[in-house]
Short mmCIF file of C-alpha atoms in Angstrom, two decimals:
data_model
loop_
_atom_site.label_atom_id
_atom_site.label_comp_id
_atom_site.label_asym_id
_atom_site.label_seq_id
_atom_site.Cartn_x
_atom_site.Cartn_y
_atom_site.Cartn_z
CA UNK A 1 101.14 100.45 101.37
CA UNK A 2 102.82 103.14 99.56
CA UNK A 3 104.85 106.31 100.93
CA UNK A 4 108.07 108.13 100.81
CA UNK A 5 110.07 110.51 102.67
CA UNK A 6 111.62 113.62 100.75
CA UNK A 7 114.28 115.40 103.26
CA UNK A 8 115.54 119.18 103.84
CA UNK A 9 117.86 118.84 99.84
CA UNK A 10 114.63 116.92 98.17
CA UNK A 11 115.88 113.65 97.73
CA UNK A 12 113.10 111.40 97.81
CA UNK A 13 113.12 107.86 99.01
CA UNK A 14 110.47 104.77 98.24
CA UNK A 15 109.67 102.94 101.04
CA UNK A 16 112.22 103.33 103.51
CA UNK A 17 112.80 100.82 106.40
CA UNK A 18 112.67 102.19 110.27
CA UNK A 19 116.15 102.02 110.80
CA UNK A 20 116.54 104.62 107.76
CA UNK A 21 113.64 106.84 108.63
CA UNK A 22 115.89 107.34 111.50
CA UNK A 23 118.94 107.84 109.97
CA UNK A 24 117.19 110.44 107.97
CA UNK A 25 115.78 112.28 111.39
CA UNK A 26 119.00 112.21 112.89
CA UNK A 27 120.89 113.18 109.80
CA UNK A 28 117.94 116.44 109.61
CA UNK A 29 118.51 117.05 113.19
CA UNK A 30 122.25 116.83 113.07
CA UNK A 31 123.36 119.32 110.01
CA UNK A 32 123.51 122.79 111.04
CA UNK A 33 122.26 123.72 107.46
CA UNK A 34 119.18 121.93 107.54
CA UNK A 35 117.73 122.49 110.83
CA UNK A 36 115.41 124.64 110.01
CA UNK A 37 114.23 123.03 106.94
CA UNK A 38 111.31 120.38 107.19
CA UNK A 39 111.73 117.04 106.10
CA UNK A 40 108.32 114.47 105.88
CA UNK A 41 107.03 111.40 105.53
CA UNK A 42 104.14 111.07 103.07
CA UNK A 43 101.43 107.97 102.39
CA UNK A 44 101.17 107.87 99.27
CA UNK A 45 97.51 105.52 99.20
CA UNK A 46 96.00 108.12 101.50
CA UNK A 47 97.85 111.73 101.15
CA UNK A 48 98.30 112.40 104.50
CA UNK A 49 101.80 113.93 105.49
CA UNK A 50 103.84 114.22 108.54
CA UNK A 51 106.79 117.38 108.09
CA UNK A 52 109.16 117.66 110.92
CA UNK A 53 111.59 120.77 111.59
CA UNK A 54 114.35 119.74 114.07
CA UNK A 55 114.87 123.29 115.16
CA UNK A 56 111.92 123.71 117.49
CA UNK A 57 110.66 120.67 116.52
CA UNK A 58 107.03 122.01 114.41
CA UNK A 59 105.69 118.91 113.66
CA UNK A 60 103.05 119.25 110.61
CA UNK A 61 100.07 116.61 109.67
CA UNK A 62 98.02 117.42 106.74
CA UNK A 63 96.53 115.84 104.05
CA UNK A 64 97.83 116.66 100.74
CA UNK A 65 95.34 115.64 98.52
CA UNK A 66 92.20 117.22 100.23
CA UNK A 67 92.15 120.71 100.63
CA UNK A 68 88.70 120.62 102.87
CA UNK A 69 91.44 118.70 105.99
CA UNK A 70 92.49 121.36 108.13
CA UNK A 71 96.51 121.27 108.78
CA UNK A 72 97.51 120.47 112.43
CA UNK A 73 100.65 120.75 114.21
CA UNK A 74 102.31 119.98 117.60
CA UNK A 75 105.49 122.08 119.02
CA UNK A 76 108.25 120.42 120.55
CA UNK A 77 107.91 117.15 118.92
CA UNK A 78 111.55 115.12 119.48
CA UNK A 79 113.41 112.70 116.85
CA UNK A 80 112.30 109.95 118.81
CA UNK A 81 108.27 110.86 118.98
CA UNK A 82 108.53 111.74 115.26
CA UNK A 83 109.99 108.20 114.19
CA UNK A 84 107.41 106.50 116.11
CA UNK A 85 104.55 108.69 114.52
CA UNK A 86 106.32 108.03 111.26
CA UNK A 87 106.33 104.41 111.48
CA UNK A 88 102.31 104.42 112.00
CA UNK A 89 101.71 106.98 109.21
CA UNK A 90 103.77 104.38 106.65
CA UNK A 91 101.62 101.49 107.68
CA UNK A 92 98.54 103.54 107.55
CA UNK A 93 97.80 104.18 110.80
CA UNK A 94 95.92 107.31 110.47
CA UNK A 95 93.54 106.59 113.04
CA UNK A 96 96.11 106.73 115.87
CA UNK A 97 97.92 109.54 114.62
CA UNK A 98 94.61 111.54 114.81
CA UNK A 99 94.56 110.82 118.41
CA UNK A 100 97.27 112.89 118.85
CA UNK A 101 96.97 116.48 120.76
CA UNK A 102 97.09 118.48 117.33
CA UNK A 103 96.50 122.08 117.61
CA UNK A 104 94.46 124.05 114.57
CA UNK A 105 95.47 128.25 113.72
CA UNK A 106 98.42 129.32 113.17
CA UNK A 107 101.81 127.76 113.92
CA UNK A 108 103.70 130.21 114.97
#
């Protein structure tokens, strides 16, 4: 299974283990000057994406190669909810992900 994260500056990393998808949270949720910006987790075999904001925590799941999947999001979403999502999205767990209580419209 293939995926990456890119965070709030761009950097992208291959692979990443848990422990550093959580550095990488608490690192986003930690520096004042990236707060606001999203930083995601992306499988690569299947193009779905999960984007986190720390400030309000808008979390965002949406399939980047297939323009006919609506985008979904959840408010509120914590560090510690978003890791856990994260860790099912990298092994492909799409199927419990879409379980989730995702709301369609707009996200504001």
């Amino acid at each position: 299974m293939l995926f990456h994260t890119t965070d709030a500056h761009g950097i992208t990393r291959l692979k990443p283990s848990p422990v550093e998808m959580r550095r990488l949270l608490r690192e986003a949720a930690s520096d004042p000057e990236t707060a606001g910006e999203d930083i995601s987790l992306v499988n690569d075999d299947s193009g779905w994406s999960l984007a986190w904001t720390p400030t309000g925590g808008l979390l965002v799941w949406e399939n980047l190669d297939d323009d006919n999947e609506k985008v979904r999001f959840q408010h509120g979403q914590s560090l510690n909810q978003v890791w856990r999502l994260w860790q099912e999205l990298a092994g492909g767990n799409l199927v419990l992900i879409e379980a989730e209580p995702w709301q369609e419209g707009m996200m504001g």
